[in-house]
Amino acid sequence: MTTKHYPPPGKKMPQSHERSIPAVDHGPDLYLDFQGQRLLNLASNNYLGLAGSKEMKEASIRAVEEFGTSSGASRLISGNYSLYTALEEELCRFKGTDAALVFGSGYAANLGILSTLAHRKCLVFSDRLNHASIIDGITLSRATHVRYRHADPEHLEYLLAQKPVQAPKILITDTVFSMDGDRAPLPEILNLCKKYRVLTIADEAHATGILGRGRGLVHELDLEQEMDLHMGTFSKALGSYGGYVAGSRELIDLLVNRARSFIYSTSLPPAVVGACLEALRQVQASPQQGEKLLDLSRQIRSFLQRLGYDTGKSTTQIIPVIMKKSRAVLQAREDLVRAGIYAGAIRPPTVPEDSARLRICLRADMTHKEIEVVQKAFSTISARQYQT
Ligand SMILES: *Cc1c(COP(=O)(O)O)cnc(C)c1O
């Protein structure tokens, strides 16, 4: 048996785009282990450092002790337990909605939401830089995928105006973009959606825990009433695992009945749900952590810009350091390792051609010491060397 014919022949992938799983250890911690070195970790989405916190670990352990290590079935069979109900009630309070539903992951949530709400005769408007789980959800729904230029309401309106008035329409956008760290222009987008009668979905994966006192960009802009569904994940700033969606009782009931990635998959184990619940409590108890992280990010971003680095349109804790060529990015990552830092090298097809970049994720538990390590490392390696 050979894999020669699988997948079918396509465009050959250049060597600088090939991927492999890095041998990192302690990946969610502030310092991780890589090739026998202890490196400052700028590559994890554990933005608030919650994943290693004593409270989160204890909540998880308590849940295991009470409920065991597996949920044993799908939620609709016997995989429900009291922590789930508590978590969804907490989500409703957190998001200010009537109902909420937890999925196995953010990926499963987007697949379930889109394949339930969208259908063959539907048009789904989606930002070109939306997350892969959104793209896969649209594909699975068989709806027509209408991609608008990144964060460009004018292009969105141009496309909306071309489509039949009576065609059912859905719009979905990341609120903070995962590879660029910029924000969706929600007020303009939502105005258009009102005008053209479009169902709206926000993916708050990278905003949850940080923007809007932890509740997300929609909340920060006071637009909760305009957004039909809010989805997000517990796997990033919330330091656990699992996806969620919050919205009206009617929409959530529809998902319970129709979303196949919810119905046909075993529900999350107690260790995970216990940690999710604790994370929501932590964020609500210390809502200023996100603001602190954004201040720190402003500081590091202007430092990098003064050194001549291109940080794109980032306004959040995700800072791209754009270098165009994949080879340059791999070299920069190696040089940073020597300077004591681990950062992600993001290359096509994850980002468009000629926009390969280091992706730096800052975190709220960085102190003065860590900021100095970052500043020193980027001063040592030269900006000019990588940007041609
Ligand atoms: C990470 C991410 C997801 C998927 O969430 P998981 O819980 O990791 O599966 C969905 N949407 C966006 C924008 C993301 O960044």
mmCIF file of N, CA and C and ligand atoms in Angstrom, residues 45 47 103-110 129-134 173-179 203-206 231-236 240-244 318 359, ligand 1:
data_model
loop_
_atom_site.group_PDB
_atom_site.id
_atom_site.type_symbol
_atom_site.label_atom_id
_atom_site.label_comp_id
_atom_site.label_asym_id
_atom_site.label_seq_id
_atom_site.Cartn_x
_atom_site.Cartn_y
_atom_site.Cartn_z
ATOM 1 N N ASN A 45 -2.214 30.461 22.561
ATOM 2 C CA ASN A 45 -3.400 31.314 22.646
ATOM 3 C C ASN A 45 -3.938 31.395 24.073
ATOM 4 N N TYR A 47 -4.002 33.345 26.335
ATOM 5 C CA TYR A 47 -3.689 34.769 26.482
ATOM 6 C C TYR A 47 -3.715 35.294 27.906
ATOM 7 N N PHE A 103 -20.407 23.071 22.360
ATOM 8 C CA PHE A 103 -20.006 22.066 21.363
ATOM 9 C C PHE A 103 -18.667 21.458 21.775
ATOM 10 N N GLY A 104 -18.291 20.369 21.115
ATOM 11 C CA GLY A 104 -17.028 19.694 21.407
ATOM 12 C C GLY A 104 -15.807 20.564 21.182
ATOM 13 N N SER A 105 -15.867 21.482 20.224
ATOM 14 C CA SER A 105 -14.764 22.410 19.968
ATOM 15 C C SER A 105 -15.323 23.595 19.200
ATOM 16 N N GLY A 106 -14.525 24.633 19.047
ATOM 17 C CA GLY A 106 -14.934 25.769 18.223
ATOM 18 C C GLY A 106 -15.121 25.330 16.778
ATOM 19 N N TYR A 107 -14.246 24.447 16.348
ATOM 20 C CA TYR A 107 -14.339 23.924 14.976
ATOM 21 C C TYR A 107 -15.682 23.222 14.782
ATOM 22 N N ALA A 108 -16.032 22.357 15.723
ATOM 23 C CA ALA A 108 -17.309 21.633 15.637
ATOM 24 C C ALA A 108 -18.488 22.606 15.719
ATOM 25 N N ALA A 109 -18.352 23.676 16.478
ATOM 26 C CA ALA A 109 -19.434 24.662 16.599
ATOM 27 C C ALA A 109 -19.681 25.332 15.246
ATOM 28 N N ASN A 110 -18.615 25.789 14.588
ATOM 29 C CA ASN A 110 -18.816 26.444 13.288
ATOM 30 C C ASN A 110 -19.382 25.485 12.249
ATOM 31 N N LEU A 129 -10.648 36.516 5.215
ATOM 32 C CA LEU A 129 -9.658 36.000 6.167
ATOM 33 C C LEU A 129 -10.310 35.250 7.333
ATOM 34 N N ASN A 130 -11.581 34.882 7.166
ATOM 35 C CA ASN A 130 -12.227 34.109 8.234
ATOM 36 C C ASN A 130 -11.509 32.780 8.472
ATOM 37 N N HIS A 131 -11.695 32.263 9.662
ATOM 38 C CA HIS A 131 -11.043 31.010 10.091
ATOM 39 C C HIS A 131 -11.468 29.807 9.238
ATOM 40 N N ALA A 132 -10.575 28.852 9.121
ATOM 41 C CA ALA A 132 -10.817 27.656 8.301
ATOM 42 C C ALA A 132 -12.091 26.908 8.713
ATOM 43 N N SER A 133 -12.442 26.918 9.995
ATOM 44 C CA SER A 133 -13.642 26.196 10.441
ATOM 45 C C SER A 133 -14.902 26.821 9.846
ATOM 46 N N ILE A 134 -14.863 28.120 9.588
ATOM 47 C CA ILE A 134 -16.002 28.802 8.960
ATOM 48 C C ILE A 134 -16.098 28.379 7.494
ATOM 49 N N THR A 173 -18.443 36.526 10.563
ATOM 50 C CA THR A 173 -17.096 37.099 10.579
ATOM 51 C C THR A 173 -16.393 36.818 11.903
ATOM 52 N N ASP A 174 -15.080 36.587 11.809
ATOM 53 C CA ASP A 174 -14.247 36.634 13.006
ATOM 54 C C ASP A 174 -14.381 38.054 13.542
ATOM 55 N N THR A 175 -14.350 38.246 14.854
ATOM 56 C CA THR A 175 -14.360 39.627 15.350
ATOM 57 C C THR A 175 -12.921 40.126 15.487
ATOM 58 N N VAL A 176 -12.024 39.251 15.961
ATOM 59 C CA VAL A 176 -10.584 39.522 15.914
ATOM 60 C C VAL A 176 -9.988 38.456 15.006
ATOM 61 N N PHE A 177 -9.222 38.884 14.017
ATOM 62 C CA PHE A 177 -8.704 37.925 13.028
ATOM 63 C C PHE A 177 -7.446 37.247 13.550
ATOM 64 N N SER A 178 -7.449 35.910 13.396
ATOM 65 C CA SER A 178 -6.473 35.093 14.111
ATOM 66 C C SER A 178 -5.038 35.257 13.626
ATOM 67 N N MET A 179 -4.828 35.625 12.381
ATOM 68 C CA MET A 179 -3.471 35.738 11.871
ATOM 69 C C MET A 179 -3.018 37.188 11.740
ATOM 70 N N ASP A 203 -17.815 35.311 15.303
ATOM 71 C CA ASP A 203 -16.886 34.327 15.861
ATOM 72 C C ASP A 203 -15.894 35.088 16.741
ATOM 73 N N GLU A 204 -16.084 34.952 18.046
ATOM 74 C CA GLU A 204 -15.291 35.731 19.017
ATOM 75 C C GLU A 204 -14.113 34.933 19.573
ATOM 76 N N ALA A 205 -13.627 33.940 18.817
ATOM 77 C CA ALA A 205 -12.573 33.043 19.324
ATOM 78 C C ALA A 205 -11.400 33.790 19.977
ATOM 79 N N HIS A 206 -10.908 34.845 19.323
ATOM 80 C CA HIS A 206 -9.715 35.529 19.848
ATOM 81 C C HIS A 206 -10.041 36.779 20.652
ATOM 82 N N MET A 231 -20.556 33.078 18.639
ATOM 83 C CA MET A 231 -19.866 31.825 18.939
ATOM 84 C C MET A 231 -18.463 32.142 19.435
ATOM 85 N N GLY A 232 -17.854 31.146 20.048
ATOM 86 C CA GLY A 232 -16.497 31.338 20.536
ATOM 87 C C GLY A 232 -15.950 30.016 21.014
ATOM 88 N N THR A 233 -14.780 30.070 21.605
ATOM 89 C CA THR A 233 -14.167 28.832 22.052
ATOM 90 C C THR A 233 -13.612 29.003 23.465
ATOM 91 N N PHE A 234 -13.575 27.896 24.195
ATOM 92 C CA PHE A 234 -12.949 27.888 25.517
ATOM 93 C C PHE A 234 -11.459 27.573 25.419
ATOM 94 N N SER A 235 -10.980 27.337 24.187
ATOM 95 C CA SER A 235 -9.617 26.806 24.026
ATOM 96 C C SER A 235 -8.551 27.878 23.965
ATOM 97 N N LYS A 236 -8.945 29.148 23.903
ATOM 98 C CA LYS A 236 -7.921 30.198 23.785
ATOM 99 C C LYS A 236 -7.772 30.926 25.120
ATOM 100 N N SER A 240 -9.201 26.378 28.389
ATOM 101 C CA SER A 240 -9.738 25.029 28.520
ATOM 102 C C SER A 240 -9.953 24.456 27.124
ATOM 103 N N TYR A 241 -11.118 23.910 26.855
ATOM 104 C CA TYR A 241 -11.402 23.332 25.545
ATOM 105 C C TYR A 241 -12.910 23.300 25.321
ATOM 106 N N GLY A 242 -13.320 23.367 24.055
ATOM 107 C CA GLY A 242 -14.754 23.313 23.751
ATOM 108 C C GLY A 242 -15.215 24.595 23.065
ATOM 109 N N GLY A 243 -16.284 24.484 22.279
ATOM 110 C CA GLY A 243 -16.836 25.652 21.601
ATOM 111 C C GLY A 243 -18.176 26.016 22.218
ATOM 112 N N TYR A 244 -18.646 27.248 21.967
ATOM 113 C CA TYR A 244 -19.971 27.604 22.461
ATOM 114 C C TYR A 244 -20.674 28.480 21.442
ATOM 115 N N ILE A 318 -2.631 39.790 19.366
ATOM 116 C CA ILE A 318 -2.019 39.029 18.272
ATOM 117 C C ILE A 318 -1.276 40.016 17.385
ATOM 118 N N ARG A 359 4.018 35.026 14.079
ATOM 119 C CA ARG A 359 2.809 35.437 14.792
ATOM 120 C C ARG A 359 3.136 35.439 16.271
HETATM 121 C C1 LIG B 1 -9.391 28.610 16.979
HETATM 122 C C2 LIG B 1 -10.555 29.113 16.234
HETATM 123 C C3 LIG B 1 -11.683 28.315 16.028
HETATM 124 C C4 LIG B 1 -11.720 26.877 16.440
HETATM 125 O O1 LIG B 1 -11.780 26.726 17.810
HETATM 126 P P1 LIG B 1 -11.262 25.365 18.502
HETATM 127 O O2 LIG B 1 -11.945 25.362 19.797
HETATM 128 O O3 LIG B 1 -9.777 25.493 18.607
HETATM 129 O O4 LIG B 1 -11.672 24.237 17.621
HETATM 130 C C5 LIG B 1 -12.763 28.882 15.386
HETATM 131 N N1 LIG B 1 -12.743 30.144 14.942
HETATM 132 C C6 LIG B 1 -11.654 30.933 15.098
HETATM 133 C C7 LIG B 1 -11.682 32.338 14.583
HETATM 134 C C8 LIG B 1 -10.513 30.450 15.735
HETATM 135 O O5 LIG B 1 -9.452 31.211 15.867
#
